[in-house]
Short mmCIF file of C-alpha atoms and ligand atoms in Angstrom, two decimals:
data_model
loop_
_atom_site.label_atom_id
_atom_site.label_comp_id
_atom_site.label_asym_id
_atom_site.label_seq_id
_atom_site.Cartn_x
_atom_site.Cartn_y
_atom_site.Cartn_z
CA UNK A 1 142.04 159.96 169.85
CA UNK A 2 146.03 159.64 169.24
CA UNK A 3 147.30 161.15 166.29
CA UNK A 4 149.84 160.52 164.18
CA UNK A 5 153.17 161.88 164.41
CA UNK A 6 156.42 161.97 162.10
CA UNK A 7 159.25 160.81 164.99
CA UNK A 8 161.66 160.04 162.34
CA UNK A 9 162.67 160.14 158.77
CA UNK A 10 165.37 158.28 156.74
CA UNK A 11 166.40 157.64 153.45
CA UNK A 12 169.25 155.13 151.42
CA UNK A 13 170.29 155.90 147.83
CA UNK A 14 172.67 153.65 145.98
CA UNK A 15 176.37 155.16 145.09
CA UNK A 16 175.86 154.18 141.69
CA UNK A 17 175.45 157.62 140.10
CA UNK A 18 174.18 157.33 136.76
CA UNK A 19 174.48 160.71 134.74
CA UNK A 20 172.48 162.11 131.61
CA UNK A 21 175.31 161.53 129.68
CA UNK A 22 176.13 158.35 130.91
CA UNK A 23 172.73 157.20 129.15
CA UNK A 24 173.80 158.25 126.06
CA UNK A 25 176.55 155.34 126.01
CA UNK A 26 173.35 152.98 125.99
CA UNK A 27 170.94 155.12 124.28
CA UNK A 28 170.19 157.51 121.50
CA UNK A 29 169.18 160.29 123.89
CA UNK A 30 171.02 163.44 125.05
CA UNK A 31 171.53 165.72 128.43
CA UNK A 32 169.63 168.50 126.29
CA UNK A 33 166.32 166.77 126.02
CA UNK A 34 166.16 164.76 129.21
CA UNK A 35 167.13 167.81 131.34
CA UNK A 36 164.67 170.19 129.25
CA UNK A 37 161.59 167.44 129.16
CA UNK A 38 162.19 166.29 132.72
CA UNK A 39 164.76 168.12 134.98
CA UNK A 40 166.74 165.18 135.38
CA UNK A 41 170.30 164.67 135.98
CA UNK A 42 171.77 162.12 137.12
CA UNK A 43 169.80 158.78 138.96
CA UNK A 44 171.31 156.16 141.24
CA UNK A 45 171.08 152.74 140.01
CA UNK A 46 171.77 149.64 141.86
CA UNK A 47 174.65 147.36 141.69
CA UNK A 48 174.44 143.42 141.47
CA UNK A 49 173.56 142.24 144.87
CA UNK A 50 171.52 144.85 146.07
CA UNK A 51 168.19 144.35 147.11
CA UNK A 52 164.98 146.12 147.86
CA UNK A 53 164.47 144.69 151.19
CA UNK A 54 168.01 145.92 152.30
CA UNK A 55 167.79 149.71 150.73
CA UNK A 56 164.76 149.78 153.07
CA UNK A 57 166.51 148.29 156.20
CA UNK A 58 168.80 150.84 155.95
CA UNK A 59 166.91 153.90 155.28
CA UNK A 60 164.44 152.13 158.11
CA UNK A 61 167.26 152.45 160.43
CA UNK A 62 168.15 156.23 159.77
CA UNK A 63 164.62 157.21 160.50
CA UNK A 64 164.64 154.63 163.77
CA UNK A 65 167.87 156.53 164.69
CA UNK A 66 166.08 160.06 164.03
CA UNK A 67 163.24 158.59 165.97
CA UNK A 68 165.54 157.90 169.10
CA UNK A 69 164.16 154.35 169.06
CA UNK A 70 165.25 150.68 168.71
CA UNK A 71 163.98 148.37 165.86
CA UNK A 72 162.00 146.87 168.89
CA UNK A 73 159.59 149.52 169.01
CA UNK A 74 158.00 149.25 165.86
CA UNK A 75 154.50 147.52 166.08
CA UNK A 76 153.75 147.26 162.24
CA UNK A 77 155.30 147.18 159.15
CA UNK A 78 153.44 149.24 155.96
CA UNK A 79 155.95 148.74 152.83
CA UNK A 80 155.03 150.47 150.19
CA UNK A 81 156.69 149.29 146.20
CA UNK A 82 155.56 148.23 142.91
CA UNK A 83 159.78 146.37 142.50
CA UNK A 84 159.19 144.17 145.16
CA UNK A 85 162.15 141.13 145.22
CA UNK A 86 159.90 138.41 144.60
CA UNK A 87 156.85 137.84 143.09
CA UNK A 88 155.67 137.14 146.30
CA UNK A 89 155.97 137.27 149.41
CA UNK A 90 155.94 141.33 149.66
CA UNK A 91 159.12 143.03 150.31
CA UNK A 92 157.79 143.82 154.13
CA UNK A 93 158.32 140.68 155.77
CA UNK A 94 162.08 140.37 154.32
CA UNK A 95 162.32 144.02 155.95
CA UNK A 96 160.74 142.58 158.83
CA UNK A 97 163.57 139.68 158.95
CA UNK A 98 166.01 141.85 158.58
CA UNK A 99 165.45 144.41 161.50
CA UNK A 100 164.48 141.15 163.49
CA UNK A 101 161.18 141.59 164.04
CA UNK A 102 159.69 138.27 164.30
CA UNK A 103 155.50 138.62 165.19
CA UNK A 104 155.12 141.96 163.80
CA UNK A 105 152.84 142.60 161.04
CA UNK A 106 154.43 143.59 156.92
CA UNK A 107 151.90 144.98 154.70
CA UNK A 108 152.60 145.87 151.63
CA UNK A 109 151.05 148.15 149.41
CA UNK A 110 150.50 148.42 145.62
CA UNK A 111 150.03 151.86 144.63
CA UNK A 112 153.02 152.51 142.66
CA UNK A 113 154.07 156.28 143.02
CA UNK A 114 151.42 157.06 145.61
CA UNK A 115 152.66 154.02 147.49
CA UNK A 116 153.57 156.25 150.31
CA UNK A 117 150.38 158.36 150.51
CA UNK A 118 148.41 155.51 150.14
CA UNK A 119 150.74 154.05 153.30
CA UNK A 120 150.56 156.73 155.31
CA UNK A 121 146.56 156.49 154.89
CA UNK A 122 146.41 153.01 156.13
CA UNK A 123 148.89 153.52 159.33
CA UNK A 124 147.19 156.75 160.42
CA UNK A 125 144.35 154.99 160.32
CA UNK A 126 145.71 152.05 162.91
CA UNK A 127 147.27 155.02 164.66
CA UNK A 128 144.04 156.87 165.37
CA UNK A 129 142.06 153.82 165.95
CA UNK A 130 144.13 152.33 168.61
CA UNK A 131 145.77 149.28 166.84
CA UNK A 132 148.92 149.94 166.96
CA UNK A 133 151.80 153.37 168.62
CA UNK A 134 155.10 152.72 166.32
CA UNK A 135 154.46 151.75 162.26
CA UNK A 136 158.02 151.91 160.19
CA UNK A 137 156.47 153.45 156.85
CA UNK A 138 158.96 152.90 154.06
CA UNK A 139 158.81 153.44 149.98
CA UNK A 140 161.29 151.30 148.25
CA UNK A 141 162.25 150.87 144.80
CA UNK A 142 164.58 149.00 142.49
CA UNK A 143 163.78 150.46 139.10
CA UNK A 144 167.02 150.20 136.96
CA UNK A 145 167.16 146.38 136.68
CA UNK A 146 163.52 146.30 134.86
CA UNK A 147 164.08 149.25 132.34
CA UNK A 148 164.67 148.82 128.40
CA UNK A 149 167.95 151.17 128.50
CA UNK A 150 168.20 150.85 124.34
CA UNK A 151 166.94 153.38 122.44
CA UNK A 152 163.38 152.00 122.39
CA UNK A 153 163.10 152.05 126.01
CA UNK A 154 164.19 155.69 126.31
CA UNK A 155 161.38 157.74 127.32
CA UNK A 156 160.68 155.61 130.30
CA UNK A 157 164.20 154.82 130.98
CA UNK A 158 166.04 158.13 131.80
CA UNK A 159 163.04 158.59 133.96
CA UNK A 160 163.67 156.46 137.24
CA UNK A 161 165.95 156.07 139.50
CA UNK A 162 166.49 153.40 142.69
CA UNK A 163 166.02 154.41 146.18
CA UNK A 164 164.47 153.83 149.66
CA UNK A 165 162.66 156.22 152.24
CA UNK A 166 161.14 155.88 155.58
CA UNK A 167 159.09 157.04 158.23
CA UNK A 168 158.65 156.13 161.93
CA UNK A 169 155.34 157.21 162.91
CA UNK A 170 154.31 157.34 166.33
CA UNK A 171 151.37 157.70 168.44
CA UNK A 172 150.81 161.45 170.07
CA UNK A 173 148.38 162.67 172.42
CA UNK A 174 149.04 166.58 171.12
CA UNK A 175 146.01 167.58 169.41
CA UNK A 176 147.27 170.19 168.22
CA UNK A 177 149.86 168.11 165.66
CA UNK A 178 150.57 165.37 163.34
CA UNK A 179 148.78 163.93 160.87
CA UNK A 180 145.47 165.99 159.91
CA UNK A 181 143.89 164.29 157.14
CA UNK A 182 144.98 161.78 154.73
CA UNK A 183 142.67 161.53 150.88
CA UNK A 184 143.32 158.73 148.52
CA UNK A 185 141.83 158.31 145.00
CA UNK A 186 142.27 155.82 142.02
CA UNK A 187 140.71 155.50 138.68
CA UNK A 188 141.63 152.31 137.04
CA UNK A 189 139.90 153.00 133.56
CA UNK A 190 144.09 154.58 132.55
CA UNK A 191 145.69 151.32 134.07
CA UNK A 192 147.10 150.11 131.18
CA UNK A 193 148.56 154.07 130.41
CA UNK A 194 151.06 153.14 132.75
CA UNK A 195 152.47 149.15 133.42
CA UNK A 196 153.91 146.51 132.97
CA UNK A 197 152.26 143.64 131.34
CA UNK A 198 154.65 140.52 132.46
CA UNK A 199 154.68 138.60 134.39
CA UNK A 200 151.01 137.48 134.72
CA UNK A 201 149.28 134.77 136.54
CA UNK A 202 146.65 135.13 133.45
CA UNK A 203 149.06 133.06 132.05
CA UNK A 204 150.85 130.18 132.04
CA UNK A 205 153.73 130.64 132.11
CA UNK A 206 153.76 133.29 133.88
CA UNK A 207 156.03 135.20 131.21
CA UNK A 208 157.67 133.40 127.75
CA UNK A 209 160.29 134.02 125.51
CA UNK A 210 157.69 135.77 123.54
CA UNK A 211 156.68 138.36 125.78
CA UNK A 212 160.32 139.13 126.86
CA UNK A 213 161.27 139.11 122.43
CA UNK A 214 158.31 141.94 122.19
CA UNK A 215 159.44 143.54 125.66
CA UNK A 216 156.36 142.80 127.62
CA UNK A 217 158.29 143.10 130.72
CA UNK A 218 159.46 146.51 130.80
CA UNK A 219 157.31 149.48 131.79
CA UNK A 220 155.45 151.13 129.25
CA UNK A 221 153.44 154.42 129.42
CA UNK A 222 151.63 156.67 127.70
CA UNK A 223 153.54 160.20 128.60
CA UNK A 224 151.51 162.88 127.88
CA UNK A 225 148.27 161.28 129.26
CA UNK A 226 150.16 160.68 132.72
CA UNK A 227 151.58 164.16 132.40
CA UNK A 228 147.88 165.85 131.72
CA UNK A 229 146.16 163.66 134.48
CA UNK A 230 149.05 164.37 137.39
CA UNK A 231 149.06 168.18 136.74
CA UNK A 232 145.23 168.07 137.30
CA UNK A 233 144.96 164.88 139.79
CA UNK A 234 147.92 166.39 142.06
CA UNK A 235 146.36 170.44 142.89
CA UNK A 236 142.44 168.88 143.29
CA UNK A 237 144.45 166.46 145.79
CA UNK A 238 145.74 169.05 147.77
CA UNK A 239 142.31 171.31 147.39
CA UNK A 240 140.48 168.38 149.18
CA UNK A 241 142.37 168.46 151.80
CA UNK A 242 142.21 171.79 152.44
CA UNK A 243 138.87 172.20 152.31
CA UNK A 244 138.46 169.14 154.79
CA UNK A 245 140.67 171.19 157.07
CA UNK A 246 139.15 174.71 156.60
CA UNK A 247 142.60 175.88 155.14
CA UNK A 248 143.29 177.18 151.97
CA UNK A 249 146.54 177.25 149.77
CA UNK A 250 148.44 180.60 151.72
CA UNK A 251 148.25 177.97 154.82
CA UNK A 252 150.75 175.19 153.21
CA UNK A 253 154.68 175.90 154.83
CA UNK A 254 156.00 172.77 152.24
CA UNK A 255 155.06 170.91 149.60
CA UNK A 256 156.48 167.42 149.52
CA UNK A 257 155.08 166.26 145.37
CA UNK A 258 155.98 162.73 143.91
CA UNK A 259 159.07 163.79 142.03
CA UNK A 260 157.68 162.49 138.37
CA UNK A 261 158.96 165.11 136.55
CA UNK A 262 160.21 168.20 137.15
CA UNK A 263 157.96 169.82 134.76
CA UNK A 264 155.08 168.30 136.75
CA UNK A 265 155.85 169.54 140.00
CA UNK A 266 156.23 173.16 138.63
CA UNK A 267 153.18 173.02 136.99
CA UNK A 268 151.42 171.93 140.59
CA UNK A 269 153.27 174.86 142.49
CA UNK A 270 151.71 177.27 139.63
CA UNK A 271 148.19 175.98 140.22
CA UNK A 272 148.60 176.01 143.74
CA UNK A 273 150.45 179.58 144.05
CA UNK A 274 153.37 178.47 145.61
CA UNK A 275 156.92 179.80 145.80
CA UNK A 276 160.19 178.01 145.10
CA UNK A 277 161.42 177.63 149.08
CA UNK A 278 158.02 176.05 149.87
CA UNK A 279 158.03 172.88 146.73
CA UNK A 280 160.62 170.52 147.31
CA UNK A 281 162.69 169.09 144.25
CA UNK A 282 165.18 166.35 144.12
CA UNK A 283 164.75 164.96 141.08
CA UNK A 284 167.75 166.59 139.46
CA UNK A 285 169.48 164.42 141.07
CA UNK A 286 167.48 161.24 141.85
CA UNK A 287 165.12 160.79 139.01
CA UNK A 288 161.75 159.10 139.79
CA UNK A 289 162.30 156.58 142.73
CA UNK A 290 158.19 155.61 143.05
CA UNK A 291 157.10 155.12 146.23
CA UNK A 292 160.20 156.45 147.45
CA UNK A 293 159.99 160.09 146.10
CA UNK A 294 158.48 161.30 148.62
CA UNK A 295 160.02 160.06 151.75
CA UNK A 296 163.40 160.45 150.35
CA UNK A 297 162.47 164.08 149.76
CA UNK A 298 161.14 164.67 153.08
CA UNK A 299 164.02 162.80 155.11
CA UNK A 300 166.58 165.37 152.89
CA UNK A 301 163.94 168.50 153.71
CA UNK A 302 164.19 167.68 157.12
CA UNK A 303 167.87 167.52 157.26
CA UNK A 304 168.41 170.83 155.58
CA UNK A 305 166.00 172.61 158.22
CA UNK A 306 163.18 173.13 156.12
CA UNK A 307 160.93 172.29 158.72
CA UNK A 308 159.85 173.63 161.59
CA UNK A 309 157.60 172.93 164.39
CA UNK A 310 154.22 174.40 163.81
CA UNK A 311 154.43 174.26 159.67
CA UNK A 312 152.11 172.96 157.69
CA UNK A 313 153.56 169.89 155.46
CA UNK A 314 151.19 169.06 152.52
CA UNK A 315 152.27 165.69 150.61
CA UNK A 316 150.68 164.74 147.48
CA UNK A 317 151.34 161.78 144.64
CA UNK A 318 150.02 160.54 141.64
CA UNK A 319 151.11 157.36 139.44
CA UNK A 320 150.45 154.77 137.82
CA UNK A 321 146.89 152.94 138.88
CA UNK A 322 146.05 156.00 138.08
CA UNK A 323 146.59 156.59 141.83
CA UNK A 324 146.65 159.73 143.56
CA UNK A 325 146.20 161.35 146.75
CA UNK A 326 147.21 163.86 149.35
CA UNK A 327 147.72 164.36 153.24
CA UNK A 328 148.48 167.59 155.32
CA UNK A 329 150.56 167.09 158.70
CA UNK A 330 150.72 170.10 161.20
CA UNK A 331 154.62 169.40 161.77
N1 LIG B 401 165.77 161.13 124.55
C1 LIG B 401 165.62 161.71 123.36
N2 LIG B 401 164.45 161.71 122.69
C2 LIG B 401 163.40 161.09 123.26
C3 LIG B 401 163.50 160.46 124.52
C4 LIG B 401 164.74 160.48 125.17
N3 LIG B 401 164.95 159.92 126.36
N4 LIG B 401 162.29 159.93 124.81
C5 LIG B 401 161.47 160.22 123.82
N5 LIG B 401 162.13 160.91 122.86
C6 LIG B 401 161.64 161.43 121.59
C7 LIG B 401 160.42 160.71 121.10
O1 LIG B 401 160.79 159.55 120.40
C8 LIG B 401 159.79 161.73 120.22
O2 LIG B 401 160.44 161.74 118.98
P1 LIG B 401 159.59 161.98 117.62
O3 LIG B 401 159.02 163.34 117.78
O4 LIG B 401 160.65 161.87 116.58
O5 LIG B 401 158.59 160.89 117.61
C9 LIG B 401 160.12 163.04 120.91
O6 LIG B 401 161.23 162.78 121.77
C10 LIG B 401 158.98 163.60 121.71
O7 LIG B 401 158.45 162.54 122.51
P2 LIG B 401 157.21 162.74 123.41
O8 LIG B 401 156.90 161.45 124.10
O9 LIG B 401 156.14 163.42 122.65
O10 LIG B 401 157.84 163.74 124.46
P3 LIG B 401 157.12 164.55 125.54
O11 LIG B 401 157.31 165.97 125.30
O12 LIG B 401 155.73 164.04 125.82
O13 LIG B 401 157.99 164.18 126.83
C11 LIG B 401 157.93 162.78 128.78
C12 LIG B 401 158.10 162.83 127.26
C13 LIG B 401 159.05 163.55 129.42
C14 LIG B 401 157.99 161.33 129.25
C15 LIG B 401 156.58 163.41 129.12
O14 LIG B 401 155.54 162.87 128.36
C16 LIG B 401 156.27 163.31 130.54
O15 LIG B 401 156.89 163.90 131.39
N6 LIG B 401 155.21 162.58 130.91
C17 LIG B 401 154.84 162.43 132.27
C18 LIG B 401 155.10 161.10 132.64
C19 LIG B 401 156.02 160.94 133.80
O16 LIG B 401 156.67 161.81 134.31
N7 LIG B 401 156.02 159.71 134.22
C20 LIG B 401 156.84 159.33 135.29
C21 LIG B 401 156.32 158.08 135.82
S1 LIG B 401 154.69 158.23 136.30
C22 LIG B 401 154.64 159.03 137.67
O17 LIG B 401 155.53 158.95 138.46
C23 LIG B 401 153.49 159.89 137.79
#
């Protein structure tokens, strides 16, 4: 049975850089707090013009370059975002347009920050089962244009940042690497402790003056309940799946979390006994991208050599859904 390999990563960021204290022109907020609560320290944001489909065409075609392969060679199409352009249709097949890929499949997946887990679950699945060699896996997100940046908005609005991340994943006959396991979980009884009510085809129209007066559209959260449930959700995540593998924490070479909140991902290296060179952070200077945390992350831990052939990469996310789940890749 093939198994699934990482042949290339990539990654696009906006130039935009918005700093700490470049929210506090907008809001009543201050470096302080948002670096002491969060970690936080500067996001990119989008300009006018930019779109999600073309943040992931070009962080598609850094990881095709990576890969040593042509657009050509990609099979399928798993997009993972919760910002897509349009209501509908999904971001993939304008990504699919773009790289001029007429015939080949888009999915796109709804699983907010664990997007890309939830991604990678689905593709090493079609990898493994035969389906299909070469799947571009990308986590895109335009966050800044749907955030309340005035003082009510705050908590949620220093948080994220825009950004897009991908993977080409390719079929290998090396049992001895790639993808080992891949464990995805949801609980939908907290789905309102993190969303966005509006728009809604419950109703007609789909979003009024009134919803956008009492700020229906903008994300709203419940803080410490996400905070509790990721700090639990994230370590049992990476327990399965090293139980499923017959490996246990002192085998994990790098941790790749969803970059949440710096706070968070701390908390998860102290539960799972890890050291600072094996966790990798970029929030500082991305925020929360989504979906795109943790390919971003990856793509820049792979350029700075923290990976070598042989380790064992552990990736784990948790968001909003509540979704969360983990996979282990023998690099
Ligand atoms: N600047 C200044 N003050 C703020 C800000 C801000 N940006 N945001 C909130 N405050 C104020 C609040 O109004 C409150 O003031 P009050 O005490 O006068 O009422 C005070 O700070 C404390 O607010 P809390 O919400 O209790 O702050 P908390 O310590 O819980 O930290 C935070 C908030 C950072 C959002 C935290 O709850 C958290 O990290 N939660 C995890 C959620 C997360 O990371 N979500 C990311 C998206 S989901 C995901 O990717 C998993």
């Amino acid at each position: 049975m093939p198994r699934t390999i990482f042949a290339g990563t990539g990654y696009y960021v906006p130039d935009r850089v918005v700093t700490n204290r470049d929210l506090t022109q907008l809001m009543d907020t201050s470096d302080e707090w948002i670096v002491e609560r969060t970690g936080i320290q500067e996001r990119r944001w989008v300009d006018p013009g930019m779109t999600s489909a073309e943040m992931a065409r070009r962080a598609s075609l850094m990881a095709l370059e990576e890969a040593g392969l042509e657009a050509s060679a990609v099979d399928a199409i798993v997009l993972a975002t919760l910002t897509p352009d349009v209501f509908f249709p999904g971001t993939g097949v304008f990504l699919q347009r773009a790289l001029g890929l007429e015939g080949v499949p888009a999915l796109d997946i709804r699983a907010q920050c664990s997007g890309f887990v939830y991604g990678l679950s689905v593709a090493d699945a079609w990898i493994r089962c035969g389906q299909f060699r070469t799947i571009l896996l990308v986590g895109v997100e335009i966050q800044s244009t749907g955030l309340d940046v005035s003082t009510q908005g705050r908590d949620l609005a220093v948080l994220f940042g825009d950004g897009a991340g991908a993977a080409v994943l390719t079929a290998g006959e090396d049992a001895g690497r790639g993808v080992l396991s891949t464990h995805i979980h949801a609980d939908g009884r907290f789905a309102e402790s993190l969303w966005a009510e509006a728009s809604s085809s419950k109703k007609n129209p789909r979003i009024s003056a009134d919803d956008i007066a009492a700020g229906r559209h903008y994300p709203r959260m419940e803080g410490k309940e996400v905070f509790k449930h990721a700090v639990t959700r994230m370590p049992e995540a990476i327990h399965e799946a090293l139980a499923a593998n017959d490996l246990t924490t002192s085998d994990i070479d790098l941790l790749v979390p969803h970059q949440a909140n710096l706070r968070i991902s701390q908390m998860v290296q102290k539960r799972l006994g890890l050291e600072d060179r094996q966790v990798v952070n970029n929030i500082e200077r991305y925020g929360n991208t989504t979906a795109a945390t943790i390919p971003i992350a990856l793509a820049e831990a792979i350029r700075e050599g923290r990976l070598k052939r042989g380790d064992l990469l552990a990736l784990v996310a948790f968001g909003s859904g509540f979704t969360w789940g983990s996979a282990l890749v023998r690099w």
